[in-house]
């Protein structure tokens, strides 16, 4: 490691994962410790904010210590502390933020507040060491669905976003409705492999006439719920694999069609995918197939970098640091922080 290397200690606690990482120069991950609360929230069918905050408090110092230990680095060697300050659950965000402030103050190093969604996008800079903007990015997580044109680090043009539910949220709701439990995305992904994607024709919102690249998933969600209700009322058996596969086909085709349109619009030859739903195997395959047809390369971070983790926050923090953008100690949690906002 070079003396000029910038080592960032990053913290992420916006939802149900407490994570700390050490990232060098925004690209190299020395450690990325993730303590997941999924098992606890599964009992309630979704994330319970109050429990999430309490569990973050219990885990945070252990996770940070572990990240330093695994990276074999002393706190004195850290150049800056990066932390997610939004969007997310306010109580959960505050735990990581307050801890990060305390650390930055103690080691007299800058604090860098990071937008969680920008963090998801940055996971691609860890995966692809030579990747630099501009490129199009599809951000698909539990709370957000965006198609953005990343002009430069920290400079985003939103080309489309969801008008109601996020893609991951739709996955989670349908999974619950067919009795698969939380978190639904990975479970639908798995069971859909045994189903027929053409078994049921679910409708898809369409804004094509207006040239919009927006999404909408609530109509699809209602269509699936209606289908399930009707089947139940008629005492007919429900083929969960077919429902999952048909629902997934509707979601994925929407995401992929808009992604390809965005690439053509911006005349780019690469699209990066980010967020928890980027782990979806059907989305990955369909994007690659469609991308091949128009000469667009599709970039995905490894599965572990797709869902919430602190390494992606450390990467985004580095590019802020390089621009001299640091935060003050009065930085507050912003639960509804938008992409590109500071
Ligand atoms: O990015 P993330 O970890 O947290 C947020 O910032 O929201 O995304 C979590 C979301 C959940 O809705 C989860 O069901 C979904 O990502 N997800 C998936 C898959 N793995 C996680 N959705 C579809 N297929 C997957 N394999
Ligand atoms: Zn996330």
mmCIF file of C-alpha atoms and ligand atoms in Angstrom:
data_model
loop_
_atom_site.group_PDB
_atom_site.id
_atom_site.type_symbol
_atom_site.label_atom_id
_atom_site.label_comp_id
_atom_site.label_asym_id
_atom_site.label_seq_id
_atom_site.Cartn_x
_atom_site.Cartn_y
_atom_site.Cartn_z
ATOM 1 C CA UNK A 1 0.000 0.000 0.000
ATOM 2 C CA UNK A 2 1.205 3.437 -0.982
ATOM 3 C CA UNK A 3 1.433 6.279 1.535
ATOM 4 C CA UNK A 4 -0.684 8.423 -0.745
ATOM 5 C CA UNK A 5 -3.444 5.821 -0.743
ATOM 6 C CA UNK A 6 -6.683 7.105 0.738
ATOM 7 C CA UNK A 7 -8.173 4.730 3.281
ATOM 8 C CA UNK A 8 -11.804 5.271 4.170
ATOM 9 C CA UNK A 9 -13.633 3.677 7.043
ATOM 10 C CA UNK A 10 -17.262 3.445 5.931
ATOM 11 C CA UNK A 11 -20.446 2.761 7.868
ATOM 12 C CA UNK A 12 -23.871 1.739 6.557
ATOM 13 C CA UNK A 13 -26.987 1.336 8.732
ATOM 14 C CA UNK A 14 -29.889 2.662 6.653
ATOM 15 C CA UNK A 15 -32.132 -0.394 6.872
ATOM 16 C CA UNK A 16 -31.586 -3.875 8.302
ATOM 17 C CA UNK A 17 -27.870 -4.409 7.783
ATOM 18 C CA UNK A 18 -25.182 -3.006 10.068
ATOM 19 C CA UNK A 19 -22.023 -2.808 8.020
ATOM 20 C CA UNK A 20 -18.505 -1.363 8.227
ATOM 21 C CA UNK A 21 -15.766 -1.498 5.627
ATOM 22 C CA UNK A 22 -12.272 -0.294 4.874
ATOM 23 C CA UNK A 23 -11.896 0.812 1.253
ATOM 24 C CA UNK A 24 -8.708 2.056 -0.403
ATOM 25 C CA UNK A 25 -8.901 4.668 -3.179
ATOM 26 C CA UNK A 26 -12.591 3.933 -3.687
ATOM 27 C CA UNK A 27 -11.852 0.650 -5.461
ATOM 28 C CA UNK A 28 -10.097 -1.848 -3.218
ATOM 29 C CA UNK A 29 -11.962 -3.431 -0.340
ATOM 30 C CA UNK A 30 -9.793 -4.491 2.586
ATOM 31 C CA UNK A 31 -12.804 -5.558 4.650
ATOM 32 C CA UNK A 32 -16.588 -5.416 4.333
ATOM 33 C CA UNK A 33 -18.297 -6.714 7.474
ATOM 34 C CA UNK A 34 -22.067 -7.107 7.271
ATOM 35 C CA UNK A 35 -24.252 -8.017 10.218
ATOM 36 C CA UNK A 36 -27.724 -8.819 8.915
ATOM 37 C CA UNK A 37 -30.903 -8.569 10.966
ATOM 38 C CA UNK A 38 -32.973 -10.445 8.382
ATOM 39 C CA UNK A 39 -33.703 -13.407 10.667
ATOM 40 C CA UNK A 40 -35.298 -11.152 13.278
ATOM 41 C CA UNK A 41 -37.427 -9.172 10.792
ATOM 42 C CA UNK A 42 -38.526 -12.336 8.961
ATOM 43 C CA UNK A 43 -40.668 -13.193 11.994
ATOM 44 C CA UNK A 44 -42.639 -9.973 11.402
ATOM 45 C CA UNK A 45 -42.820 -10.244 7.602
ATOM 46 C CA UNK A 46 -40.808 -7.054 7.060
ATOM 47 C CA UNK A 47 -38.417 -4.589 8.676
ATOM 48 C CA UNK A 48 -39.634 -3.247 12.048
ATOM 49 C CA UNK A 49 -37.942 0.190 12.347
ATOM 50 C CA UNK A 50 -37.729 0.241 16.151
ATOM 51 C CA UNK A 51 -36.128 -3.188 16.287
ATOM 52 C CA UNK A 52 -33.743 -2.227 13.465
ATOM 53 C CA UNK A 53 -32.435 0.783 15.428
ATOM 54 C CA UNK A 54 -31.908 -1.270 18.568
ATOM 55 C CA UNK A 55 -30.068 -4.014 16.698
ATOM 56 C CA UNK A 56 -27.819 -1.453 14.972
ATOM 57 C CA UNK A 57 -26.849 -0.073 18.384
ATOM 58 C CA UNK A 58 -25.934 -3.573 19.575
ATOM 59 C CA UNK A 59 -23.886 -4.377 16.472
ATOM 60 C CA UNK A 60 -22.180 -1.167 15.393
ATOM 61 C CA UNK A 61 -19.025 -1.130 17.506
ATOM 62 C CA UNK A 62 -18.445 -4.865 17.033
ATOM 63 C CA UNK A 63 -18.792 -4.509 13.260
ATOM 64 C CA UNK A 64 -16.441 -1.497 13.068
ATOM 65 C CA UNK A 65 -13.812 -3.245 15.223
ATOM 66 C CA UNK A 66 -14.075 -6.329 13.036
ATOM 67 C CA UNK A 67 -13.650 -4.255 9.857
ATOM 68 C CA UNK A 68 -10.439 -2.693 11.209
ATOM 69 C CA UNK A 69 -9.156 -6.048 12.414
ATOM 70 C CA UNK A 70 -9.822 -7.857 9.152
ATOM 71 C CA UNK A 71 -8.180 -5.042 7.174
ATOM 72 C CA UNK A 72 -5.272 -5.154 9.619
ATOM 73 C CA UNK A 73 -5.420 -1.410 9.960
ATOM 74 C CA UNK A 74 -5.177 0.926 12.900
ATOM 75 C CA UNK A 75 -7.681 3.772 13.351
ATOM 76 C CA UNK A 76 -4.721 6.185 13.081
ATOM 77 C CA UNK A 77 -4.219 5.147 9.454
ATOM 78 C CA UNK A 78 -7.759 6.105 8.398
ATOM 79 C CA UNK A 79 -8.002 9.234 6.209
ATOM 80 C CA UNK A 80 -11.764 9.836 6.455
ATOM 81 C CA UNK A 81 -14.966 8.362 7.812
ATOM 82 C CA UNK A 82 -17.764 7.833 5.279
ATOM 83 C CA UNK A 83 -21.325 7.199 6.392
ATOM 84 C CA UNK A 84 -24.793 6.813 4.887
ATOM 85 C CA UNK A 85 -27.006 9.712 6.021
ATOM 86 C CA UNK A 86 -30.035 8.964 3.797
ATOM 87 C CA UNK A 87 -32.321 7.777 2.399
ATOM 88 C CA UNK A 88 -33.452 5.143 4.867
ATOM 89 C CA UNK A 89 -35.125 4.614 8.225
ATOM 90 C CA UNK A 90 -34.391 7.638 10.382
ATOM 91 C CA UNK A 91 -33.658 5.736 13.603
ATOM 92 C CA UNK A 92 -31.444 3.253 11.784
ATOM 93 C CA UNK A 93 -29.540 5.990 9.932
ATOM 94 C CA UNK A 94 -28.943 7.934 13.146
ATOM 95 C CA UNK A 95 -27.120 5.034 14.789
ATOM 96 C CA UNK A 96 -24.499 4.829 12.034
ATOM 97 C CA UNK A 97 -24.302 8.587 11.634
ATOM 98 C CA UNK A 98 -23.736 9.341 15.316
ATOM 99 C CA UNK A 99 -21.143 6.607 15.565
ATOM 100 C CA UNK A 100 -19.337 7.920 12.483
ATOM 101 C CA UNK A 101 -19.334 11.460 13.865
ATOM 102 C CA UNK A 102 -17.856 10.256 17.129
ATOM 103 C CA UNK A 103 -15.134 8.350 15.301
ATOM 104 C CA UNK A 104 -14.267 11.207 12.916
ATOM 105 C CA UNK A 105 -14.079 13.611 15.861
ATOM 106 C CA UNK A 106 -11.897 11.256 17.889
ATOM 107 C CA UNK A 107 -9.373 10.643 15.105
ATOM 108 C CA UNK A 108 -9.587 14.251 13.822
ATOM 109 C CA UNK A 109 -10.368 13.197 10.279
ATOM 110 C CA UNK A 110 -13.083 14.411 7.889
ATOM 111 C CA UNK A 111 -16.617 13.065 7.997
ATOM 112 C CA UNK A 112 -18.198 12.350 4.606
ATOM 113 C CA UNK A 113 -21.966 11.920 4.409
ATOM 114 C CA UNK A 114 -22.958 9.576 1.585
ATOM 115 C CA UNK A 115 -26.238 9.192 -0.259
ATOM 116 C CA UNK A 116 -27.165 5.505 0.014
ATOM 117 C CA UNK A 117 -28.348 5.301 -3.614
ATOM 118 C CA UNK A 118 -25.090 6.817 -4.863
ATOM 119 C CA UNK A 119 -23.396 4.157 -2.749
ATOM 120 C CA UNK A 120 -25.275 1.409 -4.597
ATOM 121 C CA UNK A 121 -24.086 2.854 -7.924
ATOM 122 C CA UNK A 122 -20.512 3.082 -6.612
ATOM 123 C CA UNK A 123 -20.466 -0.687 -6.009
ATOM 124 C CA UNK A 124 -19.690 -0.828 -9.731
ATOM 125 C CA UNK A 125 -16.419 1.097 -9.243
ATOM 126 C CA UNK A 126 -15.294 -1.620 -6.855
ATOM 127 C CA UNK A 127 -16.248 -4.357 -9.278
ATOM 128 C CA UNK A 128 -14.835 -2.695 -12.393
ATOM 129 C CA UNK A 129 -11.526 -1.078 -11.479
ATOM 130 C CA UNK A 130 -11.292 0.993 -14.665
ATOM 131 C CA UNK A 131 -14.934 2.062 -14.841
ATOM 132 C CA UNK A 132 -15.542 5.803 -14.903
ATOM 133 C CA UNK A 133 -18.555 7.941 -15.830
ATOM 134 C CA UNK A 134 -20.328 8.642 -18.111
ATOM 135 C CA UNK A 135 -22.654 5.632 -18.205
ATOM 136 C CA UNK A 136 -26.297 4.775 -17.664
ATOM 137 C CA UNK A 137 -27.226 3.083 -14.402
ATOM 138 C CA UNK A 138 -30.309 1.116 -13.428
ATOM 139 C CA UNK A 139 -30.821 1.366 -9.661
ATOM 140 C CA UNK A 140 -33.237 -1.243 -8.350
ATOM 141 C CA UNK A 141 -33.495 -1.695 -4.595
ATOM 142 C CA UNK A 142 -36.140 -2.279 -1.943
ATOM 143 C CA UNK A 143 -36.937 1.415 -1.708
ATOM 144 C CA UNK A 144 -35.850 2.896 -5.057
ATOM 145 C CA UNK A 145 -36.096 2.394 -8.780
ATOM 146 C CA UNK A 146 -34.214 4.829 -10.972
ATOM 147 C CA UNK A 147 -32.673 5.007 -14.405
ATOM 148 C CA UNK A 148 -29.924 7.597 -14.271
ATOM 149 C CA UNK A 149 -27.274 9.015 -16.509
ATOM 150 C CA UNK A 150 -24.138 9.432 -14.426
ATOM 151 C CA UNK A 151 -22.227 12.240 -16.128
ATOM 152 C CA UNK A 152 -19.479 12.460 -13.576
ATOM 153 C CA UNK A 153 -18.889 11.383 -9.986
ATOM 154 C CA UNK A 154 -21.665 12.995 -7.960
ATOM 155 C CA UNK A 155 -23.381 14.359 -11.086
ATOM 156 C CA UNK A 156 -26.595 12.522 -11.978
ATOM 157 C CA UNK A 157 -29.394 13.098 -14.462
ATOM 158 C CA UNK A 158 -32.490 11.107 -13.507
ATOM 159 C CA UNK A 159 -34.023 9.747 -16.722
ATOM 160 C CA UNK A 160 -36.812 7.769 -15.084
ATOM 161 C CA UNK A 161 -38.046 6.652 -11.688
ATOM 162 C CA UNK A 162 -40.954 4.760 -10.213
ATOM 163 C CA UNK A 163 -44.262 6.557 -9.813
ATOM 164 C CA UNK A 164 -45.327 4.253 -6.968
ATOM 165 C CA UNK A 165 -43.716 1.061 -5.623
ATOM 166 C CA UNK A 166 -40.031 0.257 -5.994
ATOM 167 C CA UNK A 167 -39.123 -2.925 -7.871
ATOM 168 C CA UNK A 168 -37.827 -4.673 -4.722
ATOM 169 C CA UNK A 169 -40.907 -3.597 -2.787
ATOM 170 C CA UNK A 170 -43.103 -5.230 -5.457
ATOM 171 C CA UNK A 171 -41.065 -8.429 -5.147
ATOM 172 C CA UNK A 172 -41.429 -8.378 -1.364
ATOM 173 C CA UNK A 173 -45.194 -7.756 -1.469
ATOM 174 C CA UNK A 174 -45.918 -10.493 -4.000
ATOM 175 C CA UNK A 175 -43.681 -12.926 -2.131
ATOM 176 C CA UNK A 176 -45.687 -12.254 1.027
ATOM 177 C CA UNK A 177 -48.978 -12.735 -0.867
ATOM 178 C CA UNK A 178 -47.934 -16.165 -2.124
ATOM 179 C CA UNK A 179 -46.583 -17.147 1.267
ATOM 180 C CA UNK A 180 -42.861 -17.032 0.588
ATOM 181 C CA UNK A 181 -41.961 -14.648 3.423
ATOM 182 C CA UNK A 182 -39.412 -11.839 3.756
ATOM 183 C CA UNK A 183 -37.234 -10.790 1.961
ATOM 184 C CA UNK A 184 -39.189 -11.809 -1.090
ATOM 185 C CA UNK A 185 -36.815 -11.019 -3.932
ATOM 186 C CA UNK A 186 -34.409 -13.950 -3.569
ATOM 187 C CA UNK A 187 -37.305 -16.337 -2.886
ATOM 188 C CA UNK A 188 -39.256 -15.336 -5.996
ATOM 189 C CA UNK A 189 -36.019 -15.491 -7.991
ATOM 190 C CA UNK A 190 -35.557 -19.105 -6.889
ATOM 191 C CA UNK A 191 -39.108 -20.441 -7.204
ATOM 192 C CA UNK A 192 -39.645 -18.690 -10.570
ATOM 193 C CA UNK A 193 -37.038 -20.976 -12.090
ATOM 194 C CA UNK A 194 -39.525 -23.849 -11.729
ATOM 195 C CA UNK A 195 -42.461 -21.884 -13.160
ATOM 196 C CA UNK A 196 -43.739 -20.876 -16.585
ATOM 197 C CA UNK A 197 -43.280 -17.129 -17.202
ATOM 198 C CA UNK A 198 -46.014 -17.220 -19.859
ATOM 199 C CA UNK A 199 -48.569 -19.019 -17.700
ATOM 200 C CA UNK A 200 -50.391 -15.851 -16.628
ATOM 201 C CA UNK A 201 -50.494 -12.576 -18.559
ATOM 202 C CA UNK A 202 -50.152 -9.804 -16.002
ATOM 203 C CA UNK A 203 -50.628 -6.254 -17.333
ATOM 204 C CA UNK A 204 -47.792 -3.767 -17.347
ATOM 205 C CA UNK A 205 -48.032 0.006 -16.994
ATOM 206 C CA UNK A 206 -47.136 1.795 -20.176
ATOM 207 C CA UNK A 207 -45.963 5.400 -20.489
ATOM 208 C CA UNK A 208 -44.453 4.876 -23.923
ATOM 209 C CA UNK A 209 -46.570 7.458 -25.677
ATOM 210 C CA UNK A 210 -45.121 10.237 -23.561
ATOM 211 C CA UNK A 211 -41.564 8.960 -24.116
ATOM 212 C CA UNK A 212 -41.235 8.575 -20.368
ATOM 213 C CA UNK A 213 -38.733 6.178 -18.850
ATOM 214 C CA UNK A 214 -40.705 6.032 -15.594
ATOM 215 C CA UNK A 215 -41.870 2.836 -13.943
ATOM 216 C CA UNK A 216 -45.002 1.805 -12.103
ATOM 217 C CA UNK A 217 -45.454 -1.475 -10.298
ATOM 218 C CA UNK A 218 -48.600 -0.957 -8.223
ATOM 219 C CA UNK A 219 -50.970 -1.927 -11.075
ATOM 220 C CA UNK A 220 -49.033 -5.140 -11.593
ATOM 221 C CA UNK A 221 -49.117 -5.813 -7.859
ATOM 222 C CA UNK A 222 -52.924 -5.351 -7.790
ATOM 223 C CA UNK A 223 -53.320 -7.632 -10.815
ATOM 224 C CA UNK A 224 -51.384 -10.402 -9.070
ATOM 225 C CA UNK A 225 -53.358 -9.941 -5.831
ATOM 226 C CA UNK A 226 -56.655 -10.018 -7.768
ATOM 227 C CA UNK A 227 -55.577 -13.176 -9.558
ATOM 228 C CA UNK A 228 -54.766 -14.833 -6.221
ATOM 229 C CA UNK A 229 -58.092 -13.725 -4.684
ATOM 230 C CA UNK A 230 -60.107 -15.031 -7.595
ATOM 231 C CA UNK A 231 -58.345 -18.367 -7.475
ATOM 232 C CA UNK A 232 -59.019 -18.630 -3.759
ATOM 233 C CA UNK A 233 -62.670 -17.731 -4.144
ATOM 234 C CA UNK A 234 -63.088 -20.452 -6.754
ATOM 235 C CA UNK A 235 -61.150 -22.867 -4.515
ATOM 236 C CA UNK A 236 -58.712 -23.455 -7.348
ATOM 237 C CA UNK A 237 -55.153 -24.476 -6.680
ATOM 238 C CA UNK A 238 -52.513 -21.753 -7.070
ATOM 239 C CA UNK A 239 -49.297 -22.645 -8.847
ATOM 240 C CA UNK A 240 -46.886 -20.406 -6.917
ATOM 241 C CA UNK A 241 -44.000 -21.014 -9.291
ATOM 242 C CA UNK A 242 -46.101 -19.905 -12.279
ATOM 243 C CA UNK A 243 -47.316 -16.798 -10.423
ATOM 244 C CA UNK A 244 -43.737 -15.934 -9.423
ATOM 245 C CA UNK A 245 -42.356 -16.509 -12.929
ATOM 246 C CA UNK A 246 -45.148 -14.547 -14.650
ATOM 247 C CA UNK A 247 -44.869 -11.650 -12.183
ATOM 248 C CA UNK A 248 -41.092 -11.617 -12.559
ATOM 249 C CA UNK A 249 -41.342 -11.579 -16.345
ATOM 250 C CA UNK A 250 -43.545 -8.459 -16.174
ATOM 251 C CA UNK A 251 -41.143 -6.662 -13.803
ATOM 252 C CA UNK A 252 -37.982 -7.640 -15.637
ATOM 253 C CA UNK A 253 -39.266 -6.777 -19.116
ATOM 254 C CA UNK A 254 -40.267 -3.315 -17.853
ATOM 255 C CA UNK A 255 -36.836 -2.728 -16.288
ATOM 256 C CA UNK A 256 -34.965 -4.035 -19.319
ATOM 257 C CA UNK A 257 -37.004 -2.183 -21.968
ATOM 258 C CA UNK A 258 -36.506 1.159 -20.243
ATOM 259 C CA UNK A 259 -32.821 0.432 -19.667
ATOM 260 C CA UNK A 260 -32.218 -0.215 -23.353
ATOM 261 C CA UNK A 261 -34.144 2.930 -24.302
ATOM 262 C CA UNK A 262 -32.010 4.961 -21.896
ATOM 263 C CA UNK A 263 -28.798 3.627 -23.459
ATOM 264 C CA UNK A 264 -30.028 4.541 -26.931
ATOM 265 C CA UNK A 265 -31.155 7.971 -25.736
ATOM 266 C CA UNK A 266 -27.785 8.748 -24.196
ATOM 267 C CA UNK A 267 -25.825 6.898 -26.888
ATOM 268 C CA UNK A 268 -23.803 4.938 -24.336
ATOM 269 C CA UNK A 269 -22.422 1.440 -24.754
ATOM 270 C CA UNK A 270 -22.494 0.408 -21.102
ATOM 271 C CA UNK A 271 -25.092 0.175 -18.376
ATOM 272 C CA UNK A 272 -24.287 -0.503 -14.733
ATOM 273 C CA UNK A 273 -26.878 -2.134 -12.514
ATOM 274 C CA UNK A 274 -27.113 -1.461 -8.778
ATOM 275 C CA UNK A 275 -29.215 -2.261 -5.696
ATOM 276 C CA UNK A 276 -30.606 -5.425 -4.159
ATOM 277 C CA UNK A 277 -32.688 -6.427 -7.193
ATOM 278 C CA UNK A 278 -29.498 -6.348 -9.304
ATOM 279 C CA UNK A 279 -28.875 -9.742 -7.674
ATOM 280 C CA UNK A 280 -31.871 -11.142 -9.598
ATOM 281 C CA UNK A 281 -30.757 -13.871 -11.985
ATOM 282 C CA UNK A 282 -33.580 -13.315 -14.506
ATOM 283 C CA UNK A 283 -32.851 -9.562 -14.649
ATOM 284 C CA UNK A 284 -29.136 -10.231 -15.147
ATOM 285 C CA UNK A 285 -29.700 -12.700 -17.982
ATOM 286 C CA UNK A 286 -32.353 -10.648 -19.792
ATOM 287 C CA UNK A 287 -30.299 -7.454 -19.603
ATOM 288 C CA UNK A 288 -27.238 -9.205 -20.990
ATOM 289 C CA UNK A 289 -29.250 -10.786 -23.848
ATOM 290 C CA UNK A 290 -30.946 -7.517 -24.812
ATOM 291 C CA UNK A 291 -27.731 -5.537 -24.341
ATOM 292 C CA UNK A 292 -25.938 -7.881 -26.752
ATOM 293 C CA UNK A 293 -28.533 -7.125 -29.417
ATOM 294 C CA UNK A 294 -27.725 -3.398 -29.394
ATOM 295 C CA UNK A 295 -24.033 -3.527 -28.471
ATOM 296 C CA UNK A 296 -24.462 -2.475 -24.834
ATOM 297 C CA UNK A 297 -22.264 -4.054 -22.177
ATOM 298 C CA UNK A 298 -24.052 -4.789 -18.907
ATOM 299 C CA UNK A 299 -22.111 -4.361 -15.658
ATOM 300 C CA UNK A 300 -23.118 -6.001 -12.371
ATOM 301 C CA UNK A 301 -21.408 -5.895 -9.005
ATOM 302 C CA UNK A 302 -20.951 -9.243 -7.215
ATOM 303 C CA UNK A 303 -24.024 -10.342 -5.242
ATOM 304 C CA UNK A 304 -22.513 -9.224 -1.943
ATOM 305 C CA UNK A 305 -21.952 -5.718 -3.328
ATOM 306 C CA UNK A 306 -25.528 -5.500 -4.689
ATOM 307 C CA UNK A 307 -27.368 -5.625 -1.368
ATOM 308 C CA UNK A 308 -26.656 -3.178 1.446
ATOM 309 C CA UNK A 309 -23.007 -3.058 2.499
ATOM 310 C CA UNK A 310 -20.503 -0.447 3.696
ATOM 311 C CA UNK A 311 -17.876 -1.019 0.992
ATOM 312 C CA UNK A 312 -20.079 0.706 -1.595
ATOM 313 C CA UNK A 313 -20.433 3.648 0.818
ATOM 314 C CA UNK A 314 -16.635 3.776 1.207
ATOM 315 C CA UNK A 315 -16.279 3.957 -2.565
ATOM 316 C CA UNK A 316 -18.777 6.810 -2.958
ATOM 317 C CA UNK A 317 -17.159 8.622 0.009
ATOM 318 C CA UNK A 318 -13.759 8.456 -1.699
ATOM 319 C CA UNK A 319 -14.975 10.260 -4.817
ATOM 320 C CA UNK A 320 -16.495 12.967 -2.605
ATOM 321 C CA UNK A 321 -13.229 13.206 -0.676
ATOM 322 C CA UNK A 322 -11.302 13.645 -3.925
ATOM 323 C CA UNK A 323 -13.492 16.632 -4.748
ATOM 324 C CA UNK A 324 -12.900 18.076 -1.273
ATOM 325 C CA UNK A 325 -16.546 17.571 -0.328
ATOM 326 C CA UNK A 326 -16.658 16.771 3.342
ATOM 327 C CA UNK A 327 -19.498 17.139 5.842
ATOM 328 C CA UNK A 328 -19.777 19.142 9.009
ATOM 329 C CA UNK A 329 -20.536 17.716 12.424
ATOM 330 C CA UNK A 330 -24.122 18.986 12.276
ATOM 331 C CA UNK A 331 -24.925 16.568 9.437
ATOM 332 C CA UNK A 332 -28.339 15.054 10.115
ATOM 333 C CA UNK A 333 -30.096 11.939 8.834
ATOM 334 C CA UNK A 334 -32.298 12.641 5.796
ATOM 335 C CA UNK A 335 -34.790 9.761 5.420
ATOM 336 C CA UNK A 336 -36.110 10.990 2.032
ATOM 337 C CA UNK A 337 -32.824 12.059 0.482
ATOM 338 C CA UNK A 338 -33.085 12.020 -3.321
ATOM 339 C CA UNK A 339 -30.434 10.870 -5.769
ATOM 340 C CA UNK A 340 -27.936 13.623 -6.538
ATOM 341 C CA UNK A 341 -29.048 15.681 -3.511
ATOM 342 C CA UNK A 342 -26.642 16.718 -0.806
HETATM 343 O O1 LIG B 1 -30.524 -2.538 -1.917
HETATM 344 P P1 LIG B 1 -31.158 -3.352 -0.879
HETATM 345 O O2 LIG B 1 -30.326 -4.376 -0.154
HETATM 346 O O3 LIG B 1 -31.823 -2.470 0.203
HETATM 347 C C1 LIG B 1 -32.388 -1.229 -0.095
HETATM 348 O O4 LIG B 1 -31.629 -0.232 -0.170
HETATM 349 O O5 LIG B 1 -33.608 -1.218 -0.313
HETATM 350 O O6 LIG B 1 -32.379 -4.086 -1.600
HETATM 351 C C2 LIG B 1 -33.217 -4.968 -0.935
HETATM 352 C C3 LIG B 1 -34.244 -5.421 -1.938
HETATM 353 C C4 LIG B 1 -35.377 -6.245 -1.299
HETATM 354 O O7 LIG B 1 -36.612 -5.757 -1.763
HETATM 355 C C5 LIG B 1 -35.088 -7.652 -1.814
HETATM 356 O O8 LIG B 1 -36.266 -8.428 -1.930
HETATM 357 C C6 LIG B 1 -34.472 -7.362 -3.166
HETATM 358 O O9 LIG B 1 -33.641 -6.251 -2.944
HETATM 359 N N1 LIG B 1 -33.672 -8.492 -3.668
HETATM 360 C C7 LIG B 1 -33.984 -9.183 -4.779
HETATM 361 C C8 LIG B 1 -33.029 -10.227 -4.899
HETATM 362 N N2 LIG B 1 -32.152 -10.113 -3.850
HETATM 363 C C9 LIG B 1 -32.559 -9.035 -3.121
HETATM 364 N N3 LIG B 1 -34.991 -9.024 -5.659
HETATM 365 C C10 LIG B 1 -35.065 -9.899 -6.667
HETATM 366 N N4 LIG B 1 -34.200 -10.925 -6.834
HETATM 367 C C11 LIG B 1 -33.173 -11.126 -5.989
HETATM 368 N N5 LIG B 1 -32.329 -12.156 -6.173
HETATM 369 ZN ZN1 LIG B 2 -29.864 -0.312 -0.368
#
